[in-house]
């Protein structure tokens, strides 16, 4: 259905797939692969990001997916991360993807995109990501800078959990407060925990 660009048929198949209980890592990886491809066909970059990152995590060290599938997923994931503002995540995906690509033209194109992202991360300017909490009660984001704030909250948020290279901390959410992360903690990732369907802006570098 996806190859023929029949989105109506693909949506019907996805609906049936969602009713099937995923019981193994292999099924989970395949489920993410299929849902990511469907999201890509719809132009749903956030759906691609969630599905493909999950598929790669489940495939890690298992080899459920072929090398070609992994490369394709990484490429789609990187583009989705850039489109949704997950800049550090996109750079980290690129570091794994670049060793798998052989198309010199594509490599040069992606290198240019990554250079632009790295320049943006290194700048003093802030970037914004719109997050929405799904059924897992949390939203994951890799911070690019040493400060952040949560703004335009719609729904109920409980706390932020920061996991850094040299420590972790959790604290209640306060909207429009700027939080600063000490440099000696290293790179940090965050989980925003709250009720499903709650949405908010993460201001990275606030």
XYZ file of N, CA and C in Angstrom, residues 5-179:
525
model
N 1.484 4.226 -2.871
C 1.027 5.519 -2.352
C -0.467 5.516 -2.051
N -1.002 4.350 -1.707
C -2.413 4.233 -1.345
C -2.533 4.439 0.167
N -2.674 5.707 0.575
C -2.679 6.024 2.002
C -3.917 5.492 2.709
N -5.044 5.438 1.987
C -6.272 4.930 2.599
C -6.119 3.460 2.964
N -5.553 2.682 2.056
C -5.316 1.270 2.331
C -4.267 1.107 3.427
N -3.233 1.956 3.379
C -2.188 1.890 4.399
C -2.756 2.215 5.777
N -3.644 3.204 5.837
C -4.250 3.571 7.120
C -5.086 2.420 7.671
N -5.777 1.718 6.787
C -6.570 0.567 7.208
C -5.676 -0.528 7.778
N -4.542 -0.757 7.121
C -3.612 -1.780 7.581
C -2.973 -1.387 8.906
N -2.648 -0.095 9.060
C -2.062 0.390 10.310
C -3.050 0.237 11.453
N -4.323 0.514 11.188
C -5.357 0.361 12.216
C -5.440 -1.078 12.696
N -5.330 -2.013 11.752
C -5.344 -3.426 12.114
C -4.083 -3.788 12.900
N -2.945 -3.207 12.491
C -1.675 -3.490 13.161
C -1.704 -3.028 14.611
N -2.339 -1.884 14.865
C -2.389 -1.342 16.223
C -3.201 -2.218 17.173
N -4.048 -3.078 16.618
C -4.852 -3.976 17.441
C -4.104 -5.263 17.797
N -2.949 -5.453 17.157
C -2.152 -6.658 17.401
C -1.180 -6.379 18.547
N -1.164 -7.237 19.529
C -0.284 -7.066 20.682
C 1.162 -7.387 20.301
N 2.057 -6.446 20.561
C 3.484 -6.646 20.303
C 4.096 -7.339 21.512
N 4.659 -8.528 21.298
C 5.155 -9.325 22.428
C 6.654 -9.585 22.390
N 7.330 -9.278 21.276
C 8.764 -9.542 21.182
C 9.487 -8.294 20.668
N 10.810 -8.253 20.878
C 11.612 -7.141 20.373
C 11.539 -7.060 18.857
N 11.549 -8.218 18.214
C 11.465 -8.253 16.749
C 10.166 -7.620 16.268
N 9.060 -7.995 16.885
C 7.772 -7.426 16.490
C 7.738 -5.923 16.745
N 8.364 -5.491 17.843
C 8.408 -4.070 18.148
C 9.206 -3.285 17.123
N 10.351 -3.835 16.712
C 11.182 -3.174 15.708
C 10.453 -3.096 14.373
N 9.802 -4.180 13.990
C 9.065 -4.208 12.728
C 7.872 -3.258 12.779
N 7.214 -3.204 13.925
C 6.079 -2.305 14.117
C 6.521 -0.843 13.925
N 7.672 -0.486 14.526
C 8.184 0.872 14.383
C 8.586 1.182 12.951
N 9.161 0.201 12.278
C 9.574 0.363 10.887
C 8.368 0.667 9.998
N 7.306 -0.107 10.167
C 6.109 0.060 9.343
C 5.412 1.387 9.650
N 5.257 1.697 10.935
C 4.573 2.937 11.319
C 5.380 4.167 10.914
N 6.709 4.052 10.944
C 7.542 5.158 10.501
C 7.390 5.409 9.008
N 7.335 4.336 8.237
C 7.155 4.469 6.791
C 5.796 5.084 6.473
N 4.773 4.697 7.223
C 3.437 5.260 7.034
C 3.421 6.747 7.383
N 4.071 7.104 8.493
C 4.140 8.511 8.898
C 4.888 9.328 7.848
N 5.953 8.762 7.276
C 6.718 9.454 6.240
C 5.853 9.706 5.004
N 5.046 8.718 4.645
C 4.162 8.866 3.484
C 3.143 9.983 3.692
N 2.767 10.215 4.946
C 1.805 11.279 5.275
C 2.475 12.632 5.484
N 3.798 12.646 5.548
C 4.502 13.886 5.855
C 4.450 14.243 7.323
N 4.248 13.229 8.171
C 4.166 13.414 9.620
C 5.551 13.200 10.221
N 6.337 14.273 10.311
C 7.725 14.139 10.761
C 7.839 13.707 12.221
N 6.930 14.179 13.059
C 6.979 13.771 14.465
C 6.665 12.281 14.593
N 5.722 11.800 13.801
C 5.413 10.372 13.789
C 6.594 9.547 13.314
N 7.299 10.051 12.301
C 8.503 9.382 11.805
C 9.556 9.324 12.912
N 9.763 10.446 13.577
C 10.790 10.518 14.622
C 10.522 9.517 15.733
N 9.291 9.472 16.199
C 8.951 8.562 17.290
C 9.075 7.095 16.863
N 8.517 6.772 15.703
C 8.490 5.377 15.264
C 9.886 4.859 14.911
N 10.636 5.641 14.152
C 11.948 5.185 13.707
C 12.956 5.135 14.854
N 12.906 6.088 15.778
C 13.833 6.032 16.918
C 13.543 4.798 17.771
N 12.268 4.458 17.915
C 11.897 3.259 18.654
C 12.361 1.986 17.954
N 12.202 1.951 16.635
C 12.627 0.772 15.868
C 14.133 0.552 15.977
N 14.901 1.628 15.878
C 16.359 1.507 15.971
C 16.800 1.070 17.368
N 16.129 1.572 18.382
C 16.471 1.191 19.752
C 16.237 -0.296 19.982
N 15.140 -0.813 19.468
C 14.828 -2.236 19.642
C 15.726 -3.125 18.782
N 16.203 -2.580 17.659
C 17.056 -3.358 16.765
C 18.514 -3.380 17.225
N 18.882 -2.468 18.107
C 20.269 -2.344 18.559
C 20.807 -3.673 19.118
N 21.863 -4.161 18.490
C 22.498 -5.387 18.942
C 21.737 -6.662 18.615
N 20.606 -6.532 17.927
C 19.776 -7.703 17.632
C 19.830 -8.118 16.159
N 19.964 -7.159 15.259
C 20.055 -7.477 13.842
C 18.746 -7.918 13.212
N 17.616 -7.452 13.755
C 16.323 -7.813 13.175
C 16.163 -7.208 11.780
N 16.659 -5.993 11.600
C 16.517 -5.271 10.341
C 17.796 -5.394 9.519
N 17.647 -5.364 8.204
C 18.811 -5.464 7.329
C 19.614 -4.158 7.375
N 20.857 -4.221 6.904
C 21.692 -3.017 6.866
C 21.041 -1.928 6.023
N 20.430 -2.335 4.922
C 19.755 -1.375 4.061
C 18.574 -0.724 4.756
N 17.818 -1.520 5.491
C 16.685 -0.979 6.232
C 17.148 -0.010 7.315
N 18.216 -0.374 8.018
C 18.746 0.480 9.080
C 19.218 1.819 8.508
N 19.930 1.767 7.375
C 20.401 2.999 6.740
C 19.227 3.877 6.325
N 18.204 3.258 5.740
C 17.026 4.008 5.320
C 16.288 4.625 6.499
N 16.195 3.866 7.594
C 15.538 4.369 8.797
C 16.335 5.539 9.376
N 17.657 5.392 9.436
C 18.491 6.470 9.988
C 18.367 7.744 9.163
N 18.335 7.596 7.841
C 18.210 8.752 6.961
C 16.863 9.447 7.184
N 15.794 8.636 7.234
C 14.471 9.203 7.492
C 14.381 9.841 8.861
N 15.014 9.196 9.852
C 15.000 9.718 11.218
C 15.743 11.051 11.292
N 16.897 11.123 10.667
C 17.673 12.359 10.694
C 16.887 13.521 10.090
N 16.257 13.284 8.955
C 15.456 14.330 8.315
C 14.284 14.746 9.204
N 13.672 13.765 9.878
C 12.550 14.067 10.772
C 13.021 14.851 11.991
N 14.190 14.501 12.511
C 14.742 15.223 13.668
C 15.043 16.672 13.309
N 15.575 16.886 12.118
C 15.839 18.257 11.685
C 14.536 19.032 11.511
N 13.537 18.384 10.915
C 12.262 19.053 10.648
C 11.512 19.413 11.917
N 11.701 18.630 12.979
C 10.983 18.869 14.231
C 11.816 19.643 15.253
N 13.049 20.003 14.893
C 13.870 20.817 15.780
C 14.718 20.052 16.778
N 14.816 18.743 16.629
C 15.648 17.934 17.525
C 17.086 17.934 16.978
N 17.762 19.062 17.171
C 19.025 19.309 16.479
C 20.163 18.410 16.957
N 20.358 18.311 18.269
C 21.445 17.448 18.759
C 21.202 16.000 18.385
N 19.961 15.580 18.441
C 19.623 14.206 18.054
C 19.966 13.971 16.589
N 19.710 14.963 15.736
C 20.006 14.833 14.306
C 21.503 14.681 14.071
N 22.306 15.453 14.796
C 23.770 15.360 14.663
C 24.253 13.990 15.119
N 23.687 13.472 16.192
C 24.097 12.160 16.694
C 23.662 11.040 15.750
N 22.491 11.189 15.142
C 22.062 10.208 14.145
C 23.010 10.224 12.954
N 23.413 11.416 12.548
C 24.343 11.572 11.430
C 25.673 10.877 11.710
N 26.158 10.944 12.926
C 27.447 10.335 13.257
C 27.426 8.828 13.037
N 26.258 8.224 13.196
C 26.125 6.783 12.944
C 25.812 6.503 11.479
N 25.067 7.398 10.847
C 24.618 7.186 9.469
C 25.740 7.355 8.449
N 26.627 8.304 8.683
C 27.604 8.673 7.650
C 28.540 7.528 7.265
N 28.742 6.588 8.175
C 29.617 5.454 7.856
C 28.903 4.399 7.016
N 27.585 4.538 6.887
C 26.803 3.536 6.169
C 26.457 3.958 4.740
N 26.697 5.240 4.408
C 26.313 5.755 3.097
C 27.473 5.693 2.109
N 27.146 5.413 0.864
C 28.154 5.351 -0.194
C 27.895 6.366 -1.301
N 26.721 6.971 -1.301
C 26.358 7.967 -2.316
C 27.050 9.291 -1.972
N 28.078 9.650 -2.762
C 28.875 10.843 -2.461
C 28.045 12.121 -2.537
N 27.120 12.175 -3.472
C 26.273 13.369 -3.614
C 25.384 13.549 -2.378
N 24.813 12.446 -1.919
C 23.968 12.494 -0.724
C 24.798 12.856 0.502
N 25.994 12.292 0.597
C 26.878 12.594 1.723
C 27.195 14.083 1.794
N 27.520 14.683 0.664
C 27.852 16.112 0.640
C 26.643 16.954 1.034
N 25.461 16.570 0.570
C 24.236 17.294 0.910
C 23.981 17.248 2.416
N 24.133 16.057 2.984
C 23.893 15.893 4.415
C 24.969 16.592 5.247
N 26.212 16.571 4.773
C 27.294 17.263 5.481
C 27.009 18.758 5.569
N 26.450 19.320 4.505
C 26.084 20.739 4.500
C 24.973 21.009 5.510
N 23.994 20.130 5.551
C 22.896 20.288 6.507
C 23.401 20.207 7.941
N 24.288 19.253 8.209
C 24.818 19.073 9.559
C 25.665 20.278 9.970
N 26.434 20.819 9.043
C 27.252 21.998 9.349
C 26.359 23.168 9.759
N 25.224 23.311 9.108
C 24.281 24.376 9.457
C 23.697 24.147 10.848
N 23.383 22.899 11.151
C 22.839 22.570 12.480
C 23.875 22.845 13.565
N 25.103 22.408 13.343
C 26.163 22.607 14.333
C 26.429 24.092 14.559
N 26.326 24.887 13.503
C 26.491 26.331 13.634
C 25.376 26.926 14.486
N 24.160 26.426 14.285
C 23.013 26.908 15.057
C 23.149 26.518 16.529
N 23.610 25.304 16.779
C 23.802 24.845 18.157
C 24.871 25.680 18.855
N 25.939 26.024 18.129
C 27.048 26.780 18.707
C 26.728 28.258 18.905
N 25.672 28.738 18.262
C 25.325 30.157 18.344
C 24.686 30.486 19.692
N 24.483 31.774 19.929
C 23.855 32.224 21.172
C 22.325 32.194 21.098
N 21.800 31.933 19.929
C 20.351 31.952 19.752
C 19.660 30.724 20.327
N 18.394 30.893 20.686
C 17.587 29.789 21.211
C 16.825 29.107 20.082
N 16.517 27.856 20.275
C 15.662 27.117 19.345
C 14.454 26.591 20.118
N 13.394 26.279 19.395
C 12.155 25.855 20.039
C 11.659 24.541 19.449
N 11.177 23.687 20.314
C 10.602 22.404 19.901
C 9.226 22.270 20.545
N 8.232 21.924 19.753
C 6.895 21.679 20.291
C 6.790 20.215 20.671
N 6.520 19.952 21.936
C 6.412 18.583 22.418
C 4.989 18.229 22.779
N 4.623 16.990 22.553
C 3.316 16.475 22.956
C 3.520 15.125 23.631
N 2.934 14.972 24.790
C 3.070 13.720 25.536
C 2.064 12.699 25.004
N 2.552 11.508 24.748
C 1.697 10.445 24.230
C 1.358 9.474 25.363
N 0.964 8.268 24.995
C 0.537 7.280 25.989
C 1.600 6.865 26.977
N 2.866 7.168 26.679
C 3.943 6.800 27.583
C 4.147 7.763 28.726
N 3.324 8.808 28.805
C 3.370 9.798 29.885
C 4.653 10.621 29.910
N 5.423 10.643 28.820
C 6.624 11.467 28.811
C 7.019 11.823 27.378
N 7.806 12.889 27.267
C 8.344 13.340 25.985
C 9.850 13.462 26.145
N 10.603 12.883 25.207
C 12.065 12.830 25.305
C 12.700 13.850 24.368
N 13.712 14.541 24.896
C 14.405 15.547 24.080
C 15.866 15.633 24.522
N 16.779 15.747 23.558
C 18.202 15.905 23.831
C 18.557 17.384 23.775
N 18.924 17.944 24.906
C 19.270 19.362 24.966
C 20.535 19.651 24.157
N 20.524 20.791 23.473
C 21.697 21.228 22.720
C 22.498 22.275 23.469
N 21.838 22.978 24.392
C 22.474 24.100 25.069
C 22.419 23.919 26.592
N 22.937 24.911 27.308
C 23.084 24.795 28.760
C 21.917 25.383 29.545
N 20.901 25.864 28.849
C 19.732 26.402 29.541
C 18.476 26.070 28.745
N 17.341 26.054 29.435
C 16.077 25.764 28.755
C 14.912 26.292 29.588
N 13.771 26.380 28.947
C 12.531 26.752 29.625
C 11.382 26.028 28.952
N 10.294 25.853 29.671
C 9.065 25.284 29.111
C 8.030 26.395 29.029
N 7.400 26.518 27.868
C 6.453 27.608 27.652
C 5.235 27.100 26.883
N 4.180 27.925 26.862
C 2.948 27.610 26.120
C 2.425 26.215 26.460
N 2.337 25.939 27.751
C 1.885 24.626 28.218
C 0.374 24.516 28.075
N -0.063 23.449 27.428
C -1.484 23.160 27.276
C -1.720 21.757 27.833
N -2.267 21.675 29.039
C -2.449 20.385 29.696
C -1.738 20.392 31.048
N -1.500 19.209 31.575
C -0.899 19.085 32.894
C 0.459 18.404 32.807
N 1.508 19.123 33.241
C 2.853 18.565 33.302
C 3.226 18.355 34.758
N 3.909 17.251 35.037
C 4.254 16.913 36.421
C 5.682 17.289 36.771
N 6.629 16.834 35.962
C 8.028 17.086 36.295
C 8.920 16.952 35.075
N 10.140 17.420 35.239
C 11.200 17.239 34.254
C 12.260 16.350 34.865
N 12.701 15.352 34.103
C 13.796 14.493 34.544
C 14.979 14.724 33.608
N 16.095 15.198 34.182
C 17.306 15.444 33.415
C 18.295 14.312 33.642
N 18.766 13.734 32.548
C 19.783 12.694 32.618
C 21.015 13.193 31.866
N 22.078 13.451 32.613
C 23.300 14.014 32.039
C 24.433 12.991 32.087
N 25.518 13.307 31.407
C 26.667 12.402 31.382
C 27.248 12.195 32.779
N 27.083 13.192 33.642
C 27.674 13.110 34.979
C 26.672 13.431 36.078
N 25.471 12.933 35.933
C 24.491 13.147 36.987
C 23.074 13.227 36.454
N 22.107 13.190 37.349
C 20.703 13.282 36.963
C 19.928 13.996 38.068
N 18.783 14.562 37.693
C 17.960 15.285 38.653
C 16.526 15.335 38.132
N 15.571 15.413 39.039
C 14.162 15.557 38.670
C 13.575 16.699 39.485
N 12.668 17.469 38.879
C 12.072 18.597 39.585
C 10.715 18.928 38.965
N 9.820 19.542 39.740
C 8.493 19.906 39.232
C 8.597 20.942 38.118
N 7.623 20.932 37.231
C 7.605 21.861 36.112
C 7.048 23.208 36.543
N 7.764 24.260 36.211
C 7.263 25.619 36.374
C 7.372 26.318 35.023
N 6.259 26.756 34.503
C 6.235 27.344 33.169
C 6.978 28.680 33.130
N 7.697 28.900 32.033
C 8.396 30.161 31.755
C 9.501 30.499 32.757
N 10.028 29.486 33.425
C 11.204 29.655 34.273
C 12.418 29.123 33.521
N 13.507 29.889 33.497
C 14.714 29.454 32.801
C 15.577 28.607 33.743
N 15.887 27.408 33.295
C 16.743 26.504 34.066
C 18.121 26.445 33.399
